[in-house]
Coordinates of C-alpha atoms and ligand atoms in Angstrom, one line a residue:
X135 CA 96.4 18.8 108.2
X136 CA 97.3 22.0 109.9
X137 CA 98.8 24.2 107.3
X138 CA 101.1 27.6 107.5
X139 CA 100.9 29.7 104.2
X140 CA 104.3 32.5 103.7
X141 CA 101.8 35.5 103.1
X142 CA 105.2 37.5 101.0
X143 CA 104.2 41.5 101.0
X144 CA 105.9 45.0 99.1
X145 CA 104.9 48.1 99.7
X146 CA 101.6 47.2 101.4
X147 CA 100.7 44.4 99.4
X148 CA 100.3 41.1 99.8
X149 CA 101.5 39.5 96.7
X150 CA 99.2 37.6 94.3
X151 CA 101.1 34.2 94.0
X152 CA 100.8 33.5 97.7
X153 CA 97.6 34.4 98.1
X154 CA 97.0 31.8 95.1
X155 CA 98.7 29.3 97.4
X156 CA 96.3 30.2 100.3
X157 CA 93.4 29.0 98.2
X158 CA 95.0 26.2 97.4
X159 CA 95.6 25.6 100.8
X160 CA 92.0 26.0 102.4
X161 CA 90.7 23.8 99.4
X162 CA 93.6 21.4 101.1
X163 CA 93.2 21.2 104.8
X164 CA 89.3 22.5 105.2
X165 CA 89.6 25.5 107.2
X166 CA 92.9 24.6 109.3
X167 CA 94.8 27.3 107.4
X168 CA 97.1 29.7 108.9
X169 CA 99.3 32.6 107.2
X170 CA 102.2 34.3 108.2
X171 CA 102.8 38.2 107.8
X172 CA 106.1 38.8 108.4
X173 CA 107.5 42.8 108.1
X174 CA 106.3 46.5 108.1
X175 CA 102.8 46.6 108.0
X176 CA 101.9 42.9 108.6
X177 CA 99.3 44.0 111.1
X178 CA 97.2 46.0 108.6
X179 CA 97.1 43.0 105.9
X180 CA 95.9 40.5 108.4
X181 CA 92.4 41.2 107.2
X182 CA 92.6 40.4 103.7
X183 CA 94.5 37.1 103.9
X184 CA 91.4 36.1 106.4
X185 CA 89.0 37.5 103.6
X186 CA 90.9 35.0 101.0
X187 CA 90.4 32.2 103.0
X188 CA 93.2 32.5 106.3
X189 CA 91.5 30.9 109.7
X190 CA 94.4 32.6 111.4
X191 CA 97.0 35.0 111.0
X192 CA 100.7 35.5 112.4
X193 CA 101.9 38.7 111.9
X194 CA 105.5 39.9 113.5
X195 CA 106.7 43.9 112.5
X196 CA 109.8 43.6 114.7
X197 CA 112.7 46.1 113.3
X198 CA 114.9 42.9 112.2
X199 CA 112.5 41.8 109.6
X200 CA 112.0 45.5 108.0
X201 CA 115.0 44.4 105.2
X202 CA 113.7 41.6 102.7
X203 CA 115.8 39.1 104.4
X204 CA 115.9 35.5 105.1
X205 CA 117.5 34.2 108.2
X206 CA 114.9 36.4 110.4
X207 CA 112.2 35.1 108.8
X208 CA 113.4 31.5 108.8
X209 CA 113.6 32.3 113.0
X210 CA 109.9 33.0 113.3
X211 CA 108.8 30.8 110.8
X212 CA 110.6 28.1 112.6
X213 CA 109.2 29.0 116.0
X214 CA 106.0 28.9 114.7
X215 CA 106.1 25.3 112.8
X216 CA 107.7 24.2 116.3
X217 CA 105.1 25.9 119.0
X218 CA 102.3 24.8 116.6
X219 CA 102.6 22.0 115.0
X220 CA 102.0 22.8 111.5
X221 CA 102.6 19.5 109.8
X222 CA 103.0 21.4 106.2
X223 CA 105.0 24.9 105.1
X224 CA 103.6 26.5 101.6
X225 CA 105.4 29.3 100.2
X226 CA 104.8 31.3 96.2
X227 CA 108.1 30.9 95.0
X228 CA 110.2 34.4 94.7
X229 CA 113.8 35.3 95.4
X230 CA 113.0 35.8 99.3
X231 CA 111.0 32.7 99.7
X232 CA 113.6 30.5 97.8
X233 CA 115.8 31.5 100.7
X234 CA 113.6 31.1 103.5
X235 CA 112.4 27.7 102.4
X236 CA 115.9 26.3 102.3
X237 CA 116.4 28.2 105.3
X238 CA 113.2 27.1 107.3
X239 CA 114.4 23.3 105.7
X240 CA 117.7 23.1 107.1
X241 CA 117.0 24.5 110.7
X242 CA 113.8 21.9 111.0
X243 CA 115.9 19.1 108.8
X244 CA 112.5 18.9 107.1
X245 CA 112.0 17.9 103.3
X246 CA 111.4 20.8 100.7
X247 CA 109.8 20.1 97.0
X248 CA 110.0 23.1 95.3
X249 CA 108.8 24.2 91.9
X250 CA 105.5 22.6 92.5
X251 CA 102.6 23.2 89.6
X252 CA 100.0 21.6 91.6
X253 CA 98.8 20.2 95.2
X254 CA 96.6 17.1 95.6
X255 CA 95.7 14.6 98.4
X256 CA 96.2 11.0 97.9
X257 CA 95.1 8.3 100.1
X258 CA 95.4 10.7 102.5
X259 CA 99.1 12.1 101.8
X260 CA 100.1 15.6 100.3
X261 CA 101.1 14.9 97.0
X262 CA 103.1 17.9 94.8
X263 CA 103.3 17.6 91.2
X264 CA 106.3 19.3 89.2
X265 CA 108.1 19.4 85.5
X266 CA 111.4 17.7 85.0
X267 CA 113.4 17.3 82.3
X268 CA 113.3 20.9 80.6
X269 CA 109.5 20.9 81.8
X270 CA 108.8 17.9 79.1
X271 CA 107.2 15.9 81.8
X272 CA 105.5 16.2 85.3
X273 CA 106.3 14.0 88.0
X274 CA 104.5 13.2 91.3
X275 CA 107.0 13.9 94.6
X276 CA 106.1 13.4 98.4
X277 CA 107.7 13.9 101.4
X278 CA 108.9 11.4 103.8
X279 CA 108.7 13.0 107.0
X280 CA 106.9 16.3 108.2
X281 CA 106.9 18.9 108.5
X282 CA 106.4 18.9 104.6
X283 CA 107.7 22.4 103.2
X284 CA 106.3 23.4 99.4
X285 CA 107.6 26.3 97.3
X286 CA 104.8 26.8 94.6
X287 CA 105.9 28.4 91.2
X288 CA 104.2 31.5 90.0
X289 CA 101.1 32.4 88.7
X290 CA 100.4 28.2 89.7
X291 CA 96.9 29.1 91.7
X292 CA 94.3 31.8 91.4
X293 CA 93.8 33.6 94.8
X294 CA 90.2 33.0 95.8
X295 CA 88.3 35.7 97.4
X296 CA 85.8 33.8 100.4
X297 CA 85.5 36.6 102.8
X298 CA 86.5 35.1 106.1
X299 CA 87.6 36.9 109.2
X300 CA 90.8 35.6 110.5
X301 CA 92.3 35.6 114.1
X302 CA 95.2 37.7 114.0
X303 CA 97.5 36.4 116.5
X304 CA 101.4 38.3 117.3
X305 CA 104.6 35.6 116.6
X306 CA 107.1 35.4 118.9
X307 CA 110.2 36.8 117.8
X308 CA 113.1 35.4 119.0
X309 CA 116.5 35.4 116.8
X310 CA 119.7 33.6 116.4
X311 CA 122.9 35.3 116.6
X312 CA 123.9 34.7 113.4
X313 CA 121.0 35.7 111.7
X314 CA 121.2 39.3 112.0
X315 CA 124.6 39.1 110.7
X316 CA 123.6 40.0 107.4
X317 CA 123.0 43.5 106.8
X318 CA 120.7 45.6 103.7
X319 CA 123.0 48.2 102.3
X320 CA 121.2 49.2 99.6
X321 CA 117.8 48.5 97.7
X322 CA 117.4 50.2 94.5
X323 CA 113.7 50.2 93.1
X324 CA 113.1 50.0 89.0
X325 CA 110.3 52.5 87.9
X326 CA 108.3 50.9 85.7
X327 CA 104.8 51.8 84.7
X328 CA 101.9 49.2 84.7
X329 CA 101.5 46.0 86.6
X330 CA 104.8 43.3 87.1
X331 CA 105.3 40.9 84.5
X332 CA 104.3 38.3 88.0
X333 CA 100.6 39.7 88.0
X334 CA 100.4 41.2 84.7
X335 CA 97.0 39.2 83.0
X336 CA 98.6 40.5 79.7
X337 CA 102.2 40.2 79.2
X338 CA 103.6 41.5 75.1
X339 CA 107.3 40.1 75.2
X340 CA 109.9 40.6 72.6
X341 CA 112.6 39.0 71.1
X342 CA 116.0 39.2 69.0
X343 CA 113.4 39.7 65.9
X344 CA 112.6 43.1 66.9
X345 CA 116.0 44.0 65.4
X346 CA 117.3 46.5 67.6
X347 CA 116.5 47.8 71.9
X348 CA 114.9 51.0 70.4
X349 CA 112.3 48.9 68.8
X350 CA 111.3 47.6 72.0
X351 CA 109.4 50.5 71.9
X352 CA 106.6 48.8 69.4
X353 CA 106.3 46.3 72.2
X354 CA 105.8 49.0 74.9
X355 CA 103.3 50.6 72.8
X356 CA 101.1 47.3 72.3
X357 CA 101.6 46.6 75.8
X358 CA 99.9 50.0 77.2
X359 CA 97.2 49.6 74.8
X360 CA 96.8 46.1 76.6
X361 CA 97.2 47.3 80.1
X362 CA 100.0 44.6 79.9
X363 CA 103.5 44.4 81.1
X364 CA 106.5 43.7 79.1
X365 CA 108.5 41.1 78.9
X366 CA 111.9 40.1 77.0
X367 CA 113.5 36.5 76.0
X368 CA 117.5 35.9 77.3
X369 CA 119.0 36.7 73.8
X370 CA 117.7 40.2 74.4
X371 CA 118.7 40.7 77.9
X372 CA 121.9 39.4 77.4
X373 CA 122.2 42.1 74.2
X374 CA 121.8 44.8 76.8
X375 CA 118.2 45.4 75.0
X376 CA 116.3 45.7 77.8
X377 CA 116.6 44.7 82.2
X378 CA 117.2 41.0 83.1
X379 CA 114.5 41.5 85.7
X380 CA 112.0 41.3 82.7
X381 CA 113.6 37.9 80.9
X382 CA 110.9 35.1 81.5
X383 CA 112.4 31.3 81.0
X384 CA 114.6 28.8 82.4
X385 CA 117.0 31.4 83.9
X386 CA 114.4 34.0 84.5
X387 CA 110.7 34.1 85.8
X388 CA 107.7 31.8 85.2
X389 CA 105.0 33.3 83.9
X390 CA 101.2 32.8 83.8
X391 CA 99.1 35.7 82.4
X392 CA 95.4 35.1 80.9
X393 CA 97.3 36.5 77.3
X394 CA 100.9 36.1 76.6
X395 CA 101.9 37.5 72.8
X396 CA 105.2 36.8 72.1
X397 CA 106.9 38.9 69.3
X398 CA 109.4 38.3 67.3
X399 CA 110.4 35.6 69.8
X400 CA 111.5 31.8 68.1
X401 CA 110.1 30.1 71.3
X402 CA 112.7 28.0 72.2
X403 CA 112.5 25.4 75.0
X404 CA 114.1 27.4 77.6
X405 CA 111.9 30.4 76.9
X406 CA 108.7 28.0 76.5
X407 CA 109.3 26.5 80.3
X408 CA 109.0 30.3 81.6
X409 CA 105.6 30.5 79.4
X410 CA 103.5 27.9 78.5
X411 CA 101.1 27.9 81.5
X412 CA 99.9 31.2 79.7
X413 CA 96.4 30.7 78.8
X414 CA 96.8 32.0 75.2
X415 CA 99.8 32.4 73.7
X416 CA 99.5 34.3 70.5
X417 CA 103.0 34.1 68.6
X418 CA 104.2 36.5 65.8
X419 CA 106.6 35.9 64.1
X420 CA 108.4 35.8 60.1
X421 CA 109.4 32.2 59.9
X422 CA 106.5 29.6 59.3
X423 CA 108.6 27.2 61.0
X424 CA 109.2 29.1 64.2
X425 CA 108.7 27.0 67.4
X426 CA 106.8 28.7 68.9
X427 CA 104.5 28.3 66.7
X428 CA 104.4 24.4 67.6
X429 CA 102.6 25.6 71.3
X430 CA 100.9 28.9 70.2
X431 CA 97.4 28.8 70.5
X432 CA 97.7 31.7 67.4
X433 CA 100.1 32.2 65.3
X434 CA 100.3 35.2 63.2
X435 CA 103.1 34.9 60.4
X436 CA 104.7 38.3 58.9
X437 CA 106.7 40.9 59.9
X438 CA 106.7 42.3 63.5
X439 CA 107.3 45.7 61.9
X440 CA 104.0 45.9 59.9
X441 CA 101.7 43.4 62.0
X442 CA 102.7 45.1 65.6
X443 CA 102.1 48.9 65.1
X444 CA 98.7 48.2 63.3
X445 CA 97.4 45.5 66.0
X446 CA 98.0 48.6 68.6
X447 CA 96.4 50.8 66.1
X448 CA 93.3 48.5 66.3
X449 CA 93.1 48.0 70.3
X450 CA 93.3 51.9 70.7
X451 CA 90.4 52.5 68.0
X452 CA 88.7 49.9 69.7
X453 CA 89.0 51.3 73.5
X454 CA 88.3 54.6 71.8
X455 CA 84.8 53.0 70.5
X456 CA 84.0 51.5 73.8
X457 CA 85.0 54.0 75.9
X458 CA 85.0 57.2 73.9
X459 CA 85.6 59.4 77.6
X460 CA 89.0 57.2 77.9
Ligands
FAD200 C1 121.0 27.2 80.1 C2 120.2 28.1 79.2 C3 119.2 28.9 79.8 C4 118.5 29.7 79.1 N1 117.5 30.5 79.7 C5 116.7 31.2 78.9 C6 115.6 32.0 79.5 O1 115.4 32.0 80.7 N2 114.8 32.7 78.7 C7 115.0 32.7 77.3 O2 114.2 33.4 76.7 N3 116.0 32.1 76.8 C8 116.9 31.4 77.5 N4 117.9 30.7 76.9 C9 118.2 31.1 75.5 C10 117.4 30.3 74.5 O3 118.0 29.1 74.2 C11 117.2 31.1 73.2 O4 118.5 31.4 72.7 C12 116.5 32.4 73.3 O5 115.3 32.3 74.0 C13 116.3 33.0 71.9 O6 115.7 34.3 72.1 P1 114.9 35.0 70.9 O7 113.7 34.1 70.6 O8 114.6 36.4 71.3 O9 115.9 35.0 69.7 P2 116.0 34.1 68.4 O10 116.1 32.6 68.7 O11 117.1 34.7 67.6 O12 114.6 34.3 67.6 C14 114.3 35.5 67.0 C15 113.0 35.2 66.2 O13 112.5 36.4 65.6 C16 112.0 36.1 64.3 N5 112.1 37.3 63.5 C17 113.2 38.0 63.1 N6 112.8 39.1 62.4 C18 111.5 39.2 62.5 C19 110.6 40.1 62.0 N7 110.9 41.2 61.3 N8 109.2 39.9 62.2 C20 108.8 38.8 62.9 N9 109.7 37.9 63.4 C21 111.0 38.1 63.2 C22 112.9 35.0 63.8 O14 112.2 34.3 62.8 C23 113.2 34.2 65.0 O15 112.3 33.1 65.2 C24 118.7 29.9 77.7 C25 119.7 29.1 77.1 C26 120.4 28.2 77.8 C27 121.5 27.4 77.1

């Protein structure tokens, strides 16, 4: 089962959710893995999708695919399915690869699941796994044809550090008229301090309870102690409160940290479907009947106001104890 993984890079990174996906992958096919680098600086990550687990490597750095979009990427990823057969397409779902999936669908008129929460082989056949129904249950989907294309939602696989060497092989590319149509006028970059609420193994998210956008600033605080990112519910985004590109839920990202506390937040089911695959979920919140509390793993009931400043209080005192030179 020869597969190609969508190895999605910034700023010389390869990103953690497709790397997840390469794991996955090589647990998958047994070695036939291949990744595709595609962009500035492809060349130089080669070597550590071979070390988490790539046999091979495509990497392209051609001018037309410096911009974050789609249709140039769907041209070489196309080529490649084509020239090498690759009977199944994996991708870490994000706002590029959303694109280039539908993209790379349509132009091989090949079958795309997408919002897949796990991989398994049945009998032989790649079977994808993924919520429906407001994430209440899970259903098994297939594909009827190859090649079989899979976007995989975030934080759904660990990447897995085997140390391979990977063949790093140059992809032809060769575009469409129409795909260099669309042009990058601007990209403007949020400065935000600490990791992105997509690899963030702590994530302190607030809601409507915190009363106000300038107490966001208790949620900042517990965050940094954390080494966390922050993260807001809809209600608050849509307040103005704090950016959209933070709201996690139904209309926003899907989450996965090792920690998610979730303050001042009711929890309700389109917020839970952008959280629950957190590994602990620690609520706090006023109202013993919030819920959240229904799927926290702890549920702290009182006021943020008292309860948040002194749990930040105590994680500083304790780093301070353990590591007294900072
Ligand atoms: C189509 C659709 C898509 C949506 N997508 C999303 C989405 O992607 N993400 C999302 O988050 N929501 C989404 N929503 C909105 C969602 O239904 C909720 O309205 C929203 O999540 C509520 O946000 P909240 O928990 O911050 O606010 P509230 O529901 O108002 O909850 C505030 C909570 O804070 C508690 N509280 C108040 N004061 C204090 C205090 N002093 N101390 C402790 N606790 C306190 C209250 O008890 C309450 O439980 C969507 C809705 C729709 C219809």
């Amino acid at each position: 089962m020869p597969i190609l993984v969508f190895l999605e890079h910034h700023e010389g990174e390869l990103q953690k959710g497709p790397l997840g996906v390469l794991a996955k992958a090589v647990s998958l096919a047994d070695g036939e893995v291949a990744g595709a680098i595609l962009g500035p600086g492809a060349a130089g990550l080669a070597a550590e999708a071979g070390r988490h687990g790539a046999a091979k490597v495509w990497v392209a750095e051609d001018a037309a695919l410096e911009a974050p979009l789609p249709q140039p990427r769907v041209d070489v990823s196309a080529d490649l399915v084509r020239r090498y057969g690759f009977d199944t397409v994996l991708f870490g779902a994000t706002v590029l690869t959303a694109d280039v999936a539908a993209g790379l669908a349509a132009r091989l008129d090949a079958g795309l699941n997408w919002d897949l929460v796990d991989l398994t082989q049945e009998n032989g056949k790649l079977v994808g796994k993924r919520p429906a129904l407001d994430d209440t249950v899970y259903v098994d989907v297939g594909w009827k044809s190859e090649p079989r294309l899979a976007l995989i939602r975030t934080g759904t696989f660990e990447p897995v550090e085997s140390g391979g060497d990977a063949e790093v092989e140059q992809a032809k590319v060769q575009l469409e008229e129409f795909s260099t149509r669309a042009k990058m006028i601007e990209q403007a970059h949020e400065e935000s301090e600490g990791p992105s609420i997509e690899d963030a193994d702590v994530i302190v998210a607030g809601g409507r309870g915190l009363g106000g956008p300038e107490n966001f600033a208790l949620v900042e605080e517990l965050a940094k102690a954390l080494g966390g990112a922050v993260a807001a519910t809809r209600a608050v985004v849509d307040a103005g409160w704090y950016p959209y590109s933070t709201q996690v839920g139904q209309t926003g990202k899907t989450v996965a940290p090792r920690l998610y506390i979730a303050v001042g937040i009711s929890g309700a089911i389109q917020h839970k479907v952008g959280m629950q695959g957190s590994n602990v979920i620690v609520a706090i919140n006023k109202d013993p009947n919030a819920p959240i509390f229904e799927y926290a793993d702890l549920a702290v009931v009182g006021d943020l106001h008292e309860i948040v400043p002194k749990l930040t209080e105590l994680v500083n005192a304790k780093k301070a104890a353990l590591f007294p030179r900072g």
